[in-house]
Tab-separated table of C-alpha atoms in Angstrom:
chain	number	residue	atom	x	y	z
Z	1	UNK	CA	9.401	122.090	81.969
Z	2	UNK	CA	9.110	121.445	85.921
Z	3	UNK	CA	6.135	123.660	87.606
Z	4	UNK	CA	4.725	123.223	90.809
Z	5	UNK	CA	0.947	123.002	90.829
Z	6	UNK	CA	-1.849	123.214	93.518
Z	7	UNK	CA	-5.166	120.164	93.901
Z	8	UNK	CA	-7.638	122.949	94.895
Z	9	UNK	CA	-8.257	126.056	93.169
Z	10	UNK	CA	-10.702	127.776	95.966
Z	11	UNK	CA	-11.180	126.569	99.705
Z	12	UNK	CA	-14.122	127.250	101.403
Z	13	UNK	CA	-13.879	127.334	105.545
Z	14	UNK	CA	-15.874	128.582	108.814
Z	15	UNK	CA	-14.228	130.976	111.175
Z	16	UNK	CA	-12.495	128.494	113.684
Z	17	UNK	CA	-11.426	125.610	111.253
Z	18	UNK	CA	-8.539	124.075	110.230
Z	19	UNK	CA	-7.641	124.427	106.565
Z	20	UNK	CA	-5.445	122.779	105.000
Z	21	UNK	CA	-4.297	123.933	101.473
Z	22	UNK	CA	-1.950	121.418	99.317
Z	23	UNK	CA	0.087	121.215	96.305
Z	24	UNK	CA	2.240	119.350	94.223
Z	25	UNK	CA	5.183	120.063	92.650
Z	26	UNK	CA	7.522	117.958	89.916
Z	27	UNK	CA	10.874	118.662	89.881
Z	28	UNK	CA	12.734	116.019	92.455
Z	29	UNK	CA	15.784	118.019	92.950
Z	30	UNK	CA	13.749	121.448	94.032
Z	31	UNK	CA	15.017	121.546	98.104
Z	32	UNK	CA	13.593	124.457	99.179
Z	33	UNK	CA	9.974	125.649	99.471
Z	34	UNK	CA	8.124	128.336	99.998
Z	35	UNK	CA	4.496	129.560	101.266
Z	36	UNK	CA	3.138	133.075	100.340
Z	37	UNK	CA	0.245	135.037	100.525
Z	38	UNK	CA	-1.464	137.504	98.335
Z	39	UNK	CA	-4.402	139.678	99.303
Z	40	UNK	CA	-6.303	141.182	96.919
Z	41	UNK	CA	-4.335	143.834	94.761
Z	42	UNK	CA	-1.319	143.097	96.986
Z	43	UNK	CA	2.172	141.555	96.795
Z	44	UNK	CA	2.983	138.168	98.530
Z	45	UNK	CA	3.733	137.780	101.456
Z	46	UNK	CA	6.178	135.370	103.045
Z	47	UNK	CA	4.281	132.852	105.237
Z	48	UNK	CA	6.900	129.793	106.110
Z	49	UNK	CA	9.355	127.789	104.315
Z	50	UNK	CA	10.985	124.475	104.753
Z	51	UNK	CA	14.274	122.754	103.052
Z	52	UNK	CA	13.985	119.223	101.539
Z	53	UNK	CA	16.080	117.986	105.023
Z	54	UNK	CA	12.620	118.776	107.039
Z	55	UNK	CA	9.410	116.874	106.984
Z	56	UNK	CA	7.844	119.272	109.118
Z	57	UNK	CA	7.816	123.137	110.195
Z	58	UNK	CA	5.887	124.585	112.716
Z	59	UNK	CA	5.209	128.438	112.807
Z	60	UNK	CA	2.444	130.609	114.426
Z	61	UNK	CA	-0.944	129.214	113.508
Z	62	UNK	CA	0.805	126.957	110.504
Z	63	UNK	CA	2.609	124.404	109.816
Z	64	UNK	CA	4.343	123.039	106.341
Z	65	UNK	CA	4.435	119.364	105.653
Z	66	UNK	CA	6.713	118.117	103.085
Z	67	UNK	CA	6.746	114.441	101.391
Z	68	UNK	CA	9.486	113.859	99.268
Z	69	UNK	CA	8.233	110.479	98.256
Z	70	UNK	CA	5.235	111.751	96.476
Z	71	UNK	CA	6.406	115.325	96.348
Z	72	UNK	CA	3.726	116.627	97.835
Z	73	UNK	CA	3.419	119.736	100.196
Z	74	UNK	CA	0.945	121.287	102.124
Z	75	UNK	CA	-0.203	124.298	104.710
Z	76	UNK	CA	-2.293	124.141	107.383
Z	77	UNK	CA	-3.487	126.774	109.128
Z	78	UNK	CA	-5.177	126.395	112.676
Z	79	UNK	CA	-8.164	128.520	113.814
Z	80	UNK	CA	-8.711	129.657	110.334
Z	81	UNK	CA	-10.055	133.470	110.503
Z	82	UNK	CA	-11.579	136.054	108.192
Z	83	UNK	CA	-8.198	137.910	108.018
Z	84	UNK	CA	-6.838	134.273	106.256
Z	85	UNK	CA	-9.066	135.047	103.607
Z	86	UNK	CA	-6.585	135.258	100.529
Z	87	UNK	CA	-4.807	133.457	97.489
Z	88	UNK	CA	-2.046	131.008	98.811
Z	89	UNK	CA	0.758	130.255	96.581
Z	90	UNK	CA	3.758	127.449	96.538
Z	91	UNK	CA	7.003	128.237	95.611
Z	92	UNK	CA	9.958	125.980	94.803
Z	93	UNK	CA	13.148	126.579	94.626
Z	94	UNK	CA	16.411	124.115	93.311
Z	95	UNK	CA	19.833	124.565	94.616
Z	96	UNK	CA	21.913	124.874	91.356
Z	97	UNK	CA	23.626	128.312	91.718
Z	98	UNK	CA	21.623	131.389	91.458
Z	99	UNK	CA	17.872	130.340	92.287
Z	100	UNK	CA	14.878	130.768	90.939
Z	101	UNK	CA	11.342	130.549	92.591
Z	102	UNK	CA	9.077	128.286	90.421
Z	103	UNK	CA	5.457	129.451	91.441
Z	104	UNK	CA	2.277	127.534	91.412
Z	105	UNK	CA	-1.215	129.197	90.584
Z	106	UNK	CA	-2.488	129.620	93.721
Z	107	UNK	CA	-5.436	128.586	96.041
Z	108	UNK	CA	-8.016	131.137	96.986
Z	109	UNK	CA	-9.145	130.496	100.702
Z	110	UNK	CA	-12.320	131.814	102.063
Z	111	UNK	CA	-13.094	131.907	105.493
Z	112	UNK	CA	-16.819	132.341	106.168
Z	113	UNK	CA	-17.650	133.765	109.692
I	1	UNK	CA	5.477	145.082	102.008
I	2	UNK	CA	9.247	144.696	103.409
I	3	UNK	CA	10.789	148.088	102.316
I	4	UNK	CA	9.752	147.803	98.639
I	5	UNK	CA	8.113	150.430	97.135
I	6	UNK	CA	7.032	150.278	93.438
I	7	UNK	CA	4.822	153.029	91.553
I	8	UNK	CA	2.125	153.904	89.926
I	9	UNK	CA	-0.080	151.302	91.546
I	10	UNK	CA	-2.258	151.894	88.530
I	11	UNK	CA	-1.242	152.925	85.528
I	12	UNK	CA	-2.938	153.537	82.022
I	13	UNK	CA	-1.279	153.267	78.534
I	14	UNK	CA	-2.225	153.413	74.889
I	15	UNK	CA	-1.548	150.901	72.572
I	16	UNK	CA	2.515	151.387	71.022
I	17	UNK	CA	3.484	153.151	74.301
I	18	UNK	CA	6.567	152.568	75.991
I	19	UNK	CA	5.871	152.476	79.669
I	20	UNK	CA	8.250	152.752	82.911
I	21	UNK	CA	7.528	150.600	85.958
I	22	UNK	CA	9.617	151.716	89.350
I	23	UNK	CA	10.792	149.582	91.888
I	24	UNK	CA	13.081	150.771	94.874
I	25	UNK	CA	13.848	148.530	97.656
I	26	UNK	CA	16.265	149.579	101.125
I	27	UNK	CA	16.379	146.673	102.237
I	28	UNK	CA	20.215	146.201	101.469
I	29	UNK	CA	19.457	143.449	99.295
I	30	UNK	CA	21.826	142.558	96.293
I	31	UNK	CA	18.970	140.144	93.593
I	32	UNK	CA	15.814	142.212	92.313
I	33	UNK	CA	13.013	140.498	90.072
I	34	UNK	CA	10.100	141.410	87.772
I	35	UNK	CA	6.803	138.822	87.628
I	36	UNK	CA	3.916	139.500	85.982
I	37	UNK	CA	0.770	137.767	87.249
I	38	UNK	CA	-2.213	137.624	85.321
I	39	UNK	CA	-5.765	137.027	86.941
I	40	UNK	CA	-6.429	133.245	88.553
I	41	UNK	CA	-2.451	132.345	87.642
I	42	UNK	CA	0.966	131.964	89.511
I	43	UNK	CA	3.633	134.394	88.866
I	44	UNK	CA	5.933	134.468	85.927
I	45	UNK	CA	9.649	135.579	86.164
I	46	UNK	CA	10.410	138.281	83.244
I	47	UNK	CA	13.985	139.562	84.220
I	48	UNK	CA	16.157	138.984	87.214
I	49	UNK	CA	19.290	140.479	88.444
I	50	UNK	CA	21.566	138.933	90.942
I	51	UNK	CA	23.987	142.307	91.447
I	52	UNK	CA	24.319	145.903	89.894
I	53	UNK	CA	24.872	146.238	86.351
I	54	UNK	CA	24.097	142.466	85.521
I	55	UNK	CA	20.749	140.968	84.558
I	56	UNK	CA	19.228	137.705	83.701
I	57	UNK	CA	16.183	136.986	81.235
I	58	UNK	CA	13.345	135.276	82.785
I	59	UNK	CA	10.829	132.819	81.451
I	60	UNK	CA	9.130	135.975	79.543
I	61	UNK	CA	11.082	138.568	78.821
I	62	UNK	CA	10.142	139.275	75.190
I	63	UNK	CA	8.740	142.892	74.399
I	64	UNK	CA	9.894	143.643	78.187
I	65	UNK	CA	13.574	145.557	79.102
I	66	UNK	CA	15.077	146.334	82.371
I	67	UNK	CA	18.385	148.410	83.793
I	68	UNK	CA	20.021	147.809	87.111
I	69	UNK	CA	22.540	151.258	87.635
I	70	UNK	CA	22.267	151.425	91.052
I	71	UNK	CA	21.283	148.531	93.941
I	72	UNK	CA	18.345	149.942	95.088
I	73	UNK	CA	16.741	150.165	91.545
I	74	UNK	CA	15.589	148.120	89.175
I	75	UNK	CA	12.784	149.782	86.525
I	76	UNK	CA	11.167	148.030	83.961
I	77	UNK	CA	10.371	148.901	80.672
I	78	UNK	CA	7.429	147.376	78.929
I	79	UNK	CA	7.421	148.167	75.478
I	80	UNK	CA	5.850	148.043	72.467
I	81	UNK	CA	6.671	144.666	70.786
I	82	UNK	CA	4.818	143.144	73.958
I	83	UNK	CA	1.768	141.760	72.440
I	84	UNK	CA	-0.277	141.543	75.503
I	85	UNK	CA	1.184	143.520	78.387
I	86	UNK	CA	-2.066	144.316	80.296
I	87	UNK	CA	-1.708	142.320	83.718
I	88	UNK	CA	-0.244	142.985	87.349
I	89	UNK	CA	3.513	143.502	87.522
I	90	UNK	CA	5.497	142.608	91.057
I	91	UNK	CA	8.944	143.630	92.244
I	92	UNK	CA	11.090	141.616	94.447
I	93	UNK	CA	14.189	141.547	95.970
I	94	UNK	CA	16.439	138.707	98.208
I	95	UNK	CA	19.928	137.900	99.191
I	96	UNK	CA	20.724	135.873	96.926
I	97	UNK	CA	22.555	132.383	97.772
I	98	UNK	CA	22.289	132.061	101.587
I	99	UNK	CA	22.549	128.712	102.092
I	100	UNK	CA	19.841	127.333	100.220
I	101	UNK	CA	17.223	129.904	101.248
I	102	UNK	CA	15.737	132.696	98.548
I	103	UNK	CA	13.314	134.126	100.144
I	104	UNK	CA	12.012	137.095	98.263
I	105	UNK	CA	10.018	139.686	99.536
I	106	UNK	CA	7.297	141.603	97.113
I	107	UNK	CA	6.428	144.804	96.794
I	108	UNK	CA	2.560	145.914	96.477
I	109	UNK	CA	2.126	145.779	92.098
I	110	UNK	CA	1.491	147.468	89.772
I	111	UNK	CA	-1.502	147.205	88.062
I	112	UNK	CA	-1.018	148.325	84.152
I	113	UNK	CA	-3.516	148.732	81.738
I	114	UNK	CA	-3.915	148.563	77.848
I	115	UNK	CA	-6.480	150.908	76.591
């Protein structure tokens, strides 16, 4: 079936990068997507989203970029800290009645100091 | 974790034991969800529910049951017949079919264990 799946399992940074965590999902007709993340022993937590109308979506210290063409989508965060430090997960979503969130498996992120 | 509460957040079981998982949310909102996550993978939808007494099976609902009597509530059962139920279990909730947003918003797990 469709899944949504992530390039990099673990991403290693220093305090004060940029990181930039990607992923790749299949299903063309998915228009809505999600970033969470989950600290150890934790539920997600909502980070940003962006529809399939948006290339682009700016938040504080992130921003989602969307290409439909290769359906590709990524997060980067600016001034990566310590506190970053966690697993990062895409979600999609298709708008066909009820929805469902389709998860990847995550990208750990490690931010060194 | 957004007005979700579920409990234990660790819980122990023997093998052929029914077990309860709560989830409670006030946050108004009408769709709950089970996931189980298991370590280094994405989460898995076992059952949703979009409004009170009406649920949905998930991608993985075998050996799993759930109930939705009131809004705020949505337990799970895992039972017996589920051949390998030791992982980390996570409640959500959303509004369901605001425009084309679902955002759903987790509770903290609940870590179960098969001894």
């Amino acid at each position: 079936g469709e899944s949504v799946g992530l390039h990099l399992p673990t991403l290693s940074v220093q305090e004060g990068d940029n990181s930039i965590i990607n992923c790749a999902y299949s299903n063309s007709a998915s228009d809505y997507f999600i970033w969470y993340k989950q600290e150890s022993g934790k539920g997600p937590q909502f980070i940003i989203d962006i529809r399939s109308n948006m290339d682009k979506r700016q938040g504080q210290r992130v921003t989602v970029l969307l290409n439909k063409t290769v359906k590709h989508l990524s997060l980067q965060i600016a001034a990566t800290q310590p506190g970053d430090s966690a697993v990062y997960f895409c979600a999609e979503s298709e708008n066909t009645g009820f929805q469902k969130l389709v998860f990847g498996t995550g990208t750990r992120l490690l931010v060194s100091p | 974790d957004g007005g979700i509460t579920q409990s234990p957040k660790y819980l122990f079981r023997k093998e052929g034991q029914n077990v309860t998982l709560s989830c409670e949310q006030n946050l108004n909102h009408d769709a709950m969800y089970w996931y189980r996550q298991d370590p280094g993978q994405g989460l898995r939808l076992i059952y949703y529910s979009q409004i009170v007494n009406d649920f949905q099976k998930g991608d993985i609902a075998e050996g799993y049951s759930v109930s939705r009597e009131k809004k705020e509530s949505f337990p799970l059962t895992v039972t017996s017949a589920q051949k390998n139920p030791t992982a980390f279990y996570l409640c959500a909730s959303s509004i369901p079919d605001r425009g084309s947003y679902n955002e759903q918003f987790f509770g903290p797990g609940t870590r179960l264990t098969v001894l």
